[in-house]
PDB file of C-alpha atoms and ligand atoms in Angstrom:
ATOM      1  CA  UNK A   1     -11.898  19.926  21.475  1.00  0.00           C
ATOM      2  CA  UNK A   2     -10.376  20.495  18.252  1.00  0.00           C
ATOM      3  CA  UNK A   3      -7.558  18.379  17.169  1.00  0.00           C
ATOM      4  CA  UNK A   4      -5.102  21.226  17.301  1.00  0.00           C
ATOM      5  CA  UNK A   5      -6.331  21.960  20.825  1.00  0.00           C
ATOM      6  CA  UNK A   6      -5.737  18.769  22.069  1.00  0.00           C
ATOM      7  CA  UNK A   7      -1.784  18.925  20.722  1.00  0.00           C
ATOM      8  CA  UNK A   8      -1.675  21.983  22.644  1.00  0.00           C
ATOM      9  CA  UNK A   9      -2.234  20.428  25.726  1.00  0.00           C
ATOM     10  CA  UNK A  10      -0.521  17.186  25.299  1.00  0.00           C
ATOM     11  CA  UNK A  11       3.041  19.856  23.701  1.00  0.00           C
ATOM     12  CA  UNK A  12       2.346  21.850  27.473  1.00  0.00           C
ATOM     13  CA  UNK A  13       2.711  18.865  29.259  1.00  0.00           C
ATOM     14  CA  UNK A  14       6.377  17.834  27.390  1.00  0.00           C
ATOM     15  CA  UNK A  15       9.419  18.397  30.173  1.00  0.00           C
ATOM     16  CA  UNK A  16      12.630  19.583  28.142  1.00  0.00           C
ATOM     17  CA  UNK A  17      14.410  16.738  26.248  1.00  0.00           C
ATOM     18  CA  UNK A  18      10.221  14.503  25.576  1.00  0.00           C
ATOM     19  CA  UNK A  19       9.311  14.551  21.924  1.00  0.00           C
ATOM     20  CA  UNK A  20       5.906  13.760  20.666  1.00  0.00           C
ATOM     21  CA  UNK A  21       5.373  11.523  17.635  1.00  0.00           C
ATOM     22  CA  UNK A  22       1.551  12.304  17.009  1.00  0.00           C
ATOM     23  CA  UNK A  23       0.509   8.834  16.020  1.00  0.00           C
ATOM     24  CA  UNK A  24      -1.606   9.080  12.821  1.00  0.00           C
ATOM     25  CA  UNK A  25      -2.527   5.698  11.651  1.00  0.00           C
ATOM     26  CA  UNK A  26      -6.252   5.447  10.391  1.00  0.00           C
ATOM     27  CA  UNK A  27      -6.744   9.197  10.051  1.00  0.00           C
ATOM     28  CA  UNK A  28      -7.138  11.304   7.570  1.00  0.00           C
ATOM     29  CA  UNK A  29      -4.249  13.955   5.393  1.00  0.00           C
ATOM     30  CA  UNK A  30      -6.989  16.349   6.754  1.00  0.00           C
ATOM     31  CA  UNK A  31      -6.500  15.463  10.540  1.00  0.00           C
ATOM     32  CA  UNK A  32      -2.521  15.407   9.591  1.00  0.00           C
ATOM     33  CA  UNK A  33      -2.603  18.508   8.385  1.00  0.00           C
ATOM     34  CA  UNK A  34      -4.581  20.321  11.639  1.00  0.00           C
ATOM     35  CA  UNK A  35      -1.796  19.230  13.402  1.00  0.00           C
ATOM     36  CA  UNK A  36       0.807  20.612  11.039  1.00  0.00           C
ATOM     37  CA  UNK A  37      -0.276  23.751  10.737  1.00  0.00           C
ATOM     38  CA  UNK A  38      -0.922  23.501  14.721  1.00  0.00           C
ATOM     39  CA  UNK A  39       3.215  23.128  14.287  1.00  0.00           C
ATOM     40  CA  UNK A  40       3.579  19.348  14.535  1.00  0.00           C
ATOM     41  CA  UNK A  41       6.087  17.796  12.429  1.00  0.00           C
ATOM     42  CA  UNK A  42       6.631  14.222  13.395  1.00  0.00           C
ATOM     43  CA  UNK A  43       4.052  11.483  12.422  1.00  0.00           C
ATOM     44  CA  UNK A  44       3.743   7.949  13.475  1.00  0.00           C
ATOM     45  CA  UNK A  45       2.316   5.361  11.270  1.00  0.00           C
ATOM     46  CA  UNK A  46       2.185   1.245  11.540  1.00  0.00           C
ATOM     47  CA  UNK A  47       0.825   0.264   8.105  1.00  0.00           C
ATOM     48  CA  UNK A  48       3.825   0.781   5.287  1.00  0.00           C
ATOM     49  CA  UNK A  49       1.108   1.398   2.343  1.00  0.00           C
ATOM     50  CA  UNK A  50      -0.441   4.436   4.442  1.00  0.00           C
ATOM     51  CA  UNK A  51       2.407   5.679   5.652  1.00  0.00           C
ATOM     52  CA  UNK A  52       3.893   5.879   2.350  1.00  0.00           C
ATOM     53  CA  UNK A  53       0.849   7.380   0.746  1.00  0.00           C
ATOM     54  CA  UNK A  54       0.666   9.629   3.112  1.00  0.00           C
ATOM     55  CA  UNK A  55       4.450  10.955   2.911  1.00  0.00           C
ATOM     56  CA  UNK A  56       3.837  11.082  -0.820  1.00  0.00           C
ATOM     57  CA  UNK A  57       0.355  13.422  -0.582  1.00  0.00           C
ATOM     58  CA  UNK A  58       2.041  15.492   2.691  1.00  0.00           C
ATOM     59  CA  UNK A  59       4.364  18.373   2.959  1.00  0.00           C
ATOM     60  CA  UNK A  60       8.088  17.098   3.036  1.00  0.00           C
ATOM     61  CA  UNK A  61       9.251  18.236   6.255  1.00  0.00           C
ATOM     62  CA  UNK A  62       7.167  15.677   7.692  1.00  0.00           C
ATOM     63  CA  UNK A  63       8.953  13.136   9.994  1.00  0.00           C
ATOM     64  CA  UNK A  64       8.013  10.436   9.725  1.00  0.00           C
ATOM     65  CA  UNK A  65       8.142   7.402  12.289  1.00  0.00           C
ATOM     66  CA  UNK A  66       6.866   3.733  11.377  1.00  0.00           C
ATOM     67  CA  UNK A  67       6.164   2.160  14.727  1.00  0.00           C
ATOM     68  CA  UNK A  68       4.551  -0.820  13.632  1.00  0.00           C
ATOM     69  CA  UNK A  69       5.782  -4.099  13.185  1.00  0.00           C
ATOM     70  CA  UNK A  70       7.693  -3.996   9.538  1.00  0.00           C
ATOM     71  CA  UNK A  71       7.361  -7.171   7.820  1.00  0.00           C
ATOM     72  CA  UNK A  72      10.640  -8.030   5.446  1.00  0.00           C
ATOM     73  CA  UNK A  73       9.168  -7.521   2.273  1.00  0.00           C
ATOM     74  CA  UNK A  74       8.029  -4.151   2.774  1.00  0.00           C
ATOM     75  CA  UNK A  75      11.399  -2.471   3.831  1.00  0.00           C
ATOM     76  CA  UNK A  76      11.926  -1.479   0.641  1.00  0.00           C
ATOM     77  CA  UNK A  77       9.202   1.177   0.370  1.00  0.00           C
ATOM     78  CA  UNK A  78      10.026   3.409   3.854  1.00  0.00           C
ATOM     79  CA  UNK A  79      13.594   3.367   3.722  1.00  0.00           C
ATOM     80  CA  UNK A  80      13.781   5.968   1.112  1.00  0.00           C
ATOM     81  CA  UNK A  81      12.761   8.493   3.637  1.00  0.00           C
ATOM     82  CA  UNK A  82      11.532   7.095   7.114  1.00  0.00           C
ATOM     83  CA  UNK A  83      13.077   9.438   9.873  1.00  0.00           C
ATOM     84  CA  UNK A  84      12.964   6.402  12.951  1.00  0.00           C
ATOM     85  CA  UNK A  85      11.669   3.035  12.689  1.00  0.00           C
ATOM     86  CA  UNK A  86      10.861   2.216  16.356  1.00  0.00           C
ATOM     87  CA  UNK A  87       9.784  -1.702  16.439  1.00  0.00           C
ATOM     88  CA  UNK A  88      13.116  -3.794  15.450  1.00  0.00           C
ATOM     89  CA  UNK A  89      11.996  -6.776  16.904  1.00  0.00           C
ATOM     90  CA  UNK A  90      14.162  -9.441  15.536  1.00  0.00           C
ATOM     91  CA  UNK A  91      18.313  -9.385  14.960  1.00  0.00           C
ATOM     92  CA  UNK A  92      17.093 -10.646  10.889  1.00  0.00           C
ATOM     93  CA  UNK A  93      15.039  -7.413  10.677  1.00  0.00           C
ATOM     94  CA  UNK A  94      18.148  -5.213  11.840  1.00  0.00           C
ATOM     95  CA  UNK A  95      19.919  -6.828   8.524  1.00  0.00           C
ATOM     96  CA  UNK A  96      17.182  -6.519   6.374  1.00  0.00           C
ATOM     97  CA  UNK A  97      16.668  -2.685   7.157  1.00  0.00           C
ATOM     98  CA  UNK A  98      20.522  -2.698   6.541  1.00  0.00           C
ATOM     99  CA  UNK A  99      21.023  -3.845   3.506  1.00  0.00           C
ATOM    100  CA  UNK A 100      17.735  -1.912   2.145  1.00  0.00           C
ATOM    101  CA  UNK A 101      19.095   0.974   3.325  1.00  0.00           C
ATOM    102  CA  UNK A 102      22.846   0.456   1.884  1.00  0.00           C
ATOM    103  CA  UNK A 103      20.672   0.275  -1.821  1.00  0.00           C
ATOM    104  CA  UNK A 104      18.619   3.767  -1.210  1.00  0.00           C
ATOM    105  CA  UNK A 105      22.126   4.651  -0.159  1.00  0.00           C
ATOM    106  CA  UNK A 106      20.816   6.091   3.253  1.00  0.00           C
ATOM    107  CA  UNK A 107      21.679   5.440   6.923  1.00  0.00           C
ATOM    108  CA  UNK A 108      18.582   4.695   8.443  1.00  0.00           C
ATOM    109  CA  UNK A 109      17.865   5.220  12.456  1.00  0.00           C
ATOM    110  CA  UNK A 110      16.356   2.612  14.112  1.00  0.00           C
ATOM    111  CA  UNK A 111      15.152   1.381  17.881  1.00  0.00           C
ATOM    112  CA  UNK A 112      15.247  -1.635  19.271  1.00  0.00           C
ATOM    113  CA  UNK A 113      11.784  -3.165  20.203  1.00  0.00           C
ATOM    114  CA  UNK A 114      11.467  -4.740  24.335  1.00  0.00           C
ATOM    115  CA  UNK A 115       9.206  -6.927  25.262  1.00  0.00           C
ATOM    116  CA  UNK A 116       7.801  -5.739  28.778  1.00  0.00           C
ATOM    117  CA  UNK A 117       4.107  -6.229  28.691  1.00  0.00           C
ATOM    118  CA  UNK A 118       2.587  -9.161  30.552  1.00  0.00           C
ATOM    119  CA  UNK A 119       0.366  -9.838  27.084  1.00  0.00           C
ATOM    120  CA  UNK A 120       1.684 -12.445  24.888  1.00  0.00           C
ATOM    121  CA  UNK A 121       1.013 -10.484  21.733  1.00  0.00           C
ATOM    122  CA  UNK A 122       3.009  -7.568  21.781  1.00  0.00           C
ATOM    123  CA  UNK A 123       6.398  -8.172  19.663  1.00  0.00           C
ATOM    124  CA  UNK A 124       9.708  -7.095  21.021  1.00  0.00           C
ATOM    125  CA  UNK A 125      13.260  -8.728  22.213  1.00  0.00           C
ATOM    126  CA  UNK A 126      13.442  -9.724  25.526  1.00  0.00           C
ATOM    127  CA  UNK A 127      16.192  -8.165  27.926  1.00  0.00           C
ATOM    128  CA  UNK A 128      18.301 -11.172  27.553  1.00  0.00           C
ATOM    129  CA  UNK A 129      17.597 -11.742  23.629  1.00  0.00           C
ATOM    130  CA  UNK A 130      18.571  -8.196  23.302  1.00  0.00           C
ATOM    131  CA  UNK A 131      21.801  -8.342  25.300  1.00  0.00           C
ATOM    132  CA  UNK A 132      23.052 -11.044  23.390  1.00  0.00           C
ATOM    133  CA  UNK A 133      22.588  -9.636  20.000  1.00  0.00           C
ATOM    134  CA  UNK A 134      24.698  -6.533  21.048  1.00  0.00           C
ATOM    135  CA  UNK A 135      27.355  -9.048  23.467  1.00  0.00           C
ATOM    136  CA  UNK A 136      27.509 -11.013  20.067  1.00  0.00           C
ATOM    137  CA  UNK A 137      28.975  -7.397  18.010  1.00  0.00           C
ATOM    138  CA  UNK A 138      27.411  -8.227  14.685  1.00  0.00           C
ATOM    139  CA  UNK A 139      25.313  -5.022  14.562  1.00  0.00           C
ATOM    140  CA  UNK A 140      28.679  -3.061  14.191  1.00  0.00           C
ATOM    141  CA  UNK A 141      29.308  -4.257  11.161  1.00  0.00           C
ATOM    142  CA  UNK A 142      25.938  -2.964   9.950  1.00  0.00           C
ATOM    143  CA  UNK A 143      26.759   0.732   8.478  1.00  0.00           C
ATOM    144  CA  UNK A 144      23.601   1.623   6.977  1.00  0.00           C
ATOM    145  CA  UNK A 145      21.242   1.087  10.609  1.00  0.00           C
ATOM    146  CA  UNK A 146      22.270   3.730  12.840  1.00  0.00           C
ATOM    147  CA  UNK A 147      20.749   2.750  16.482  1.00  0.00           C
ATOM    148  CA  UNK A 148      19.506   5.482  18.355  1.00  0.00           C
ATOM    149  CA  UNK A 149      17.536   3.570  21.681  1.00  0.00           C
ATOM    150  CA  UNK A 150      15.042   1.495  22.406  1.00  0.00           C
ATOM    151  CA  UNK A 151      11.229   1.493  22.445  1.00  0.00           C
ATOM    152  CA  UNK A 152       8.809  -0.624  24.895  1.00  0.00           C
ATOM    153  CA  UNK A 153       4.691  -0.598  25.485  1.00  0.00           C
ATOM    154  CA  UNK A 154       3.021  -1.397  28.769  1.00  0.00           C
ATOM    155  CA  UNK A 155       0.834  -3.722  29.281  1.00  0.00           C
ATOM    156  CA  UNK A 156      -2.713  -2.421  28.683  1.00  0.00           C
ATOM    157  CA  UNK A 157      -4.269  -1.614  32.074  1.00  0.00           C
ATOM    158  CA  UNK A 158      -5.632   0.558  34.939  1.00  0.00           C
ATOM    159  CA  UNK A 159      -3.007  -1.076  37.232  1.00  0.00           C
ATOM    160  CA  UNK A 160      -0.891   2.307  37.420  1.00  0.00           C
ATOM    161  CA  UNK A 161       1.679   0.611  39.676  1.00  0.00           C
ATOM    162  CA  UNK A 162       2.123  -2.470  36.790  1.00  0.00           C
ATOM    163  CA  UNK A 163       2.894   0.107  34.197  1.00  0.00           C
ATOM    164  CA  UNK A 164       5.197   2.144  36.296  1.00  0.00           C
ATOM    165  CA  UNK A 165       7.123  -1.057  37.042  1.00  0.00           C
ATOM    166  CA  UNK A 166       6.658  -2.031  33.374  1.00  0.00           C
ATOM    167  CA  UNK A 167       8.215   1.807  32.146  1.00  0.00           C
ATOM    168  CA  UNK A 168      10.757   1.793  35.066  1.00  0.00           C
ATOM    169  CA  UNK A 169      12.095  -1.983  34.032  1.00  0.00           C
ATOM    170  CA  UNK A 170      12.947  -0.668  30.560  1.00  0.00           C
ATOM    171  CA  UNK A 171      14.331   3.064  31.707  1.00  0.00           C
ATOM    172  CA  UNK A 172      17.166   0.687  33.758  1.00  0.00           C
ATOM    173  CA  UNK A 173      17.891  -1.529  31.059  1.00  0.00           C
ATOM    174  CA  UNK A 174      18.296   1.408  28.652  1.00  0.00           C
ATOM    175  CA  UNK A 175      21.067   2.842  30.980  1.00  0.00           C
ATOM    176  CA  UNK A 176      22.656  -0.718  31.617  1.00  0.00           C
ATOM    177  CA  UNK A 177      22.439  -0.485  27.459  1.00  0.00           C
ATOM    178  CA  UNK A 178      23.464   3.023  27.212  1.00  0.00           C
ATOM    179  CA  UNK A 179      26.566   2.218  29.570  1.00  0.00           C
ATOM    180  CA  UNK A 180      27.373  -1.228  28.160  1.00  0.00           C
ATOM    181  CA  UNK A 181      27.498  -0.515  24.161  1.00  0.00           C
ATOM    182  CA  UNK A 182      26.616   2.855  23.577  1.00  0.00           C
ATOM    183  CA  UNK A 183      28.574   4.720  26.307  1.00  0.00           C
ATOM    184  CA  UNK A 184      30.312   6.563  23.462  1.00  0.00           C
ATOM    185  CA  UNK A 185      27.763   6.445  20.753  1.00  0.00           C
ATOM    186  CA  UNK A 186      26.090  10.127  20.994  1.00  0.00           C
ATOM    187  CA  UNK A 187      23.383   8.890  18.666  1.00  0.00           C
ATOM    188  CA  UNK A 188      21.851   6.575  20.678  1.00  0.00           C
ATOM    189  CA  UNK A 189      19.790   8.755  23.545  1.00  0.00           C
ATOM    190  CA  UNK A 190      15.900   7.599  22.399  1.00  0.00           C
ATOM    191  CA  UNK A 191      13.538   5.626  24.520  1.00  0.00           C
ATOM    192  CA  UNK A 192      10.493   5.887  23.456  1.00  0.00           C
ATOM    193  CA  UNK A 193       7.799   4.808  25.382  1.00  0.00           C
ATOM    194  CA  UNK A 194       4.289   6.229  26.391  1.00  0.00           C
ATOM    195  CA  UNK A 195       0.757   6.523  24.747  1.00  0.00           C
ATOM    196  CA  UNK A 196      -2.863   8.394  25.218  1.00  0.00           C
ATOM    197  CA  UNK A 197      -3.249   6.362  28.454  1.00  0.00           C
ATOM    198  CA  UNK A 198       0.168   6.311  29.714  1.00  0.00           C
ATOM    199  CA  UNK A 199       2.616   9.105  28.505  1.00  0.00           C
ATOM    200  CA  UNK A 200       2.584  10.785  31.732  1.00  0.00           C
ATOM    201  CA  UNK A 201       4.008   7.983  33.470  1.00  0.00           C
ATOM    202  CA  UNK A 202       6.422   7.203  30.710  1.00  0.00           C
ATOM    203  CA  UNK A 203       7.759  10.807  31.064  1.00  0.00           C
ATOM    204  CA  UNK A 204       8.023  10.221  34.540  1.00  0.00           C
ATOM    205  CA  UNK A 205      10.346   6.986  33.843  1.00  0.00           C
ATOM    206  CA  UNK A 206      12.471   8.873  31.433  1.00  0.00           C
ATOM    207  CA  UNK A 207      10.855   8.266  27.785  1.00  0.00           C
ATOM    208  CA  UNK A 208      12.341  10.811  25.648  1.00  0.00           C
ATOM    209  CA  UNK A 209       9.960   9.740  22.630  1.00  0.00           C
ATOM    210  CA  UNK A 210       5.791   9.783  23.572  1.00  0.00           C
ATOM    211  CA  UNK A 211       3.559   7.913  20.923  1.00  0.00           C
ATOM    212  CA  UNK A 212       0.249   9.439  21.326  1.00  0.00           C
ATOM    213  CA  UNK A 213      -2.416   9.069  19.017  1.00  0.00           C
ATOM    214  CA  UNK A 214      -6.034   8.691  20.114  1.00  0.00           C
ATOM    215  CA  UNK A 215      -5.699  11.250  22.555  1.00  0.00           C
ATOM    216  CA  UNK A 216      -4.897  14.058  19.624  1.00  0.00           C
ATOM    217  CA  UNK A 217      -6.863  12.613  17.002  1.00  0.00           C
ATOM    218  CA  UNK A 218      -9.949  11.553  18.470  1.00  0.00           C
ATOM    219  CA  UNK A 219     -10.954   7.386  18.055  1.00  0.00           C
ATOM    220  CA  UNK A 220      -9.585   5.959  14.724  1.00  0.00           C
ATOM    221  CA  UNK A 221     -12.021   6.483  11.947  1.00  0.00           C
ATOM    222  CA  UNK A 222     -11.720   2.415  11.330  1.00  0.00           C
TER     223      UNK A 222
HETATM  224  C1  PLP B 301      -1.371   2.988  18.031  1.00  0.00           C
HETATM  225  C2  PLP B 301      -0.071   3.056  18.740  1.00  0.00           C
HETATM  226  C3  PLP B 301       0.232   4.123  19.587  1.00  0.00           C
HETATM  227  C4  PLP B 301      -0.753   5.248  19.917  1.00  0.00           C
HETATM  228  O1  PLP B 301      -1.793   4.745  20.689  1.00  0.00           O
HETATM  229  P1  PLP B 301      -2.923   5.737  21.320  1.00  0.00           P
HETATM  230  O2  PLP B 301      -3.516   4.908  22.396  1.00  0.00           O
HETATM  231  O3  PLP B 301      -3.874   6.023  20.207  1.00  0.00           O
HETATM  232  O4  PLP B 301      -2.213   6.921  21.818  1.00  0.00           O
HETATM  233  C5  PLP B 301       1.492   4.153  20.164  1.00  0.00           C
HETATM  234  N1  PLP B 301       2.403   3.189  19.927  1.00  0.00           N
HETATM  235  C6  PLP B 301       2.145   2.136  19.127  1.00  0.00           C
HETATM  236  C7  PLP B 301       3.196   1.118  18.908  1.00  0.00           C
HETATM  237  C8  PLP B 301       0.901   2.029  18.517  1.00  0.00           C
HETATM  238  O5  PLP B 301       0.652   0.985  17.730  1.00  0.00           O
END
């Protein structure tokens, strides 16, 4: 299956109100572009350097998402023109972003990264980390970050049942968010979970953002 065919049917499967990011990292301008002229605009990416390169060699009404983990000193280079940075794993990062952002003179829309995967390595808040950093009000004071939801990943297995508990755990904390700190902030309606293995059980918890990559795009070329 061609690369456009497999966005087809991946698109047919979105309910009113799911995005797709197509999740590009480790393929080529040449796969991008498929996709684009398939009528795919938004691009995912977790290395800054390619992400960058590729927004500078790729038509401009790309979107385009960074949902790696951002490490301080690289800020600098996405904020120009990054659409949704999805992993804020850390309250210092939130600043960071900020204060990059307040220089390229942009507001910049982030989500806030959960930890709900049993595996050690995957970064994120946990529920109670991330209700005190929005109990404790700083991030109001931060005008250049605009948050617009959160973002989680399930814990890599065939146990169906694990990741529907996994998706469902963060669906309920995003409304206990939602109606907590956000109940009047339009802006903040994104939770974006879901990937090649497990978007249609993230749709069925609610994700309103799907990362798919391999599933488009074939294995990563490296
Ligand atoms: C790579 C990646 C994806 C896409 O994964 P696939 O299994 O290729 O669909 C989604 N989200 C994050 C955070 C990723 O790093």
């Amino acid at each position: 299956m061609s690369i456009a065919e497999n966005l087809e049917e991946v698109l047919n499967e979105l309910p009113e109100g799911v995005r797709l990011v197509a999740i590009s990292k480790f393929h080529t301008n040449e796969a991008i572009k498929e996709a684009y002229h398939a009528g795919q605009r938004v691009f995912g990416e977790s290395k800054v350097q390619e992400m960058t390169a590729k927004y500078e060699s790729l038509p401009k009404d790309i979107e385009w998402h960074f949902i790696g983990h951002l490490q301080t000193n690289k800020i600098k280079y996405i904020v120009p023109y990054v659409s949704l940075i999805h992993g804020i794993d850390s309250y210092k990062l939130l600043v960071e972003v900020n204060k990059q952002a307040a220089k390229a003179g942009r507001i910049v829309n982030c989500l806030l990264q959960l930890h709900i995967a049993e595996e050690e390595t995957k970064f994120g808040f946990s529920f109670d980390e991330c209700r005190e950093i929005l109990t404790a009000g700083k991030w109001r004071e931060l005008h250049n970050i605009q948050l617009c939801g959160l973002m989680g990943m399930a814990t890599n297995t065939d146990d169906n049942e694990q990741i529907e508990k996994e998706f469902c755990s963060l669906s309920n904390f995003f409304k206990e968010v939602k109606d907590m700190w956000f109940a009047d902030i339009e802006a903040f309606h994104e939770l974006s979970m879901g990937m090649s293995h497990d978007y249609r059980q993230a749709i069925a918890a609610g994700s309103t953002l799907i990362r798919v990559g391999s599933k488009i795009f074939g294995n990563r070329v490296y």
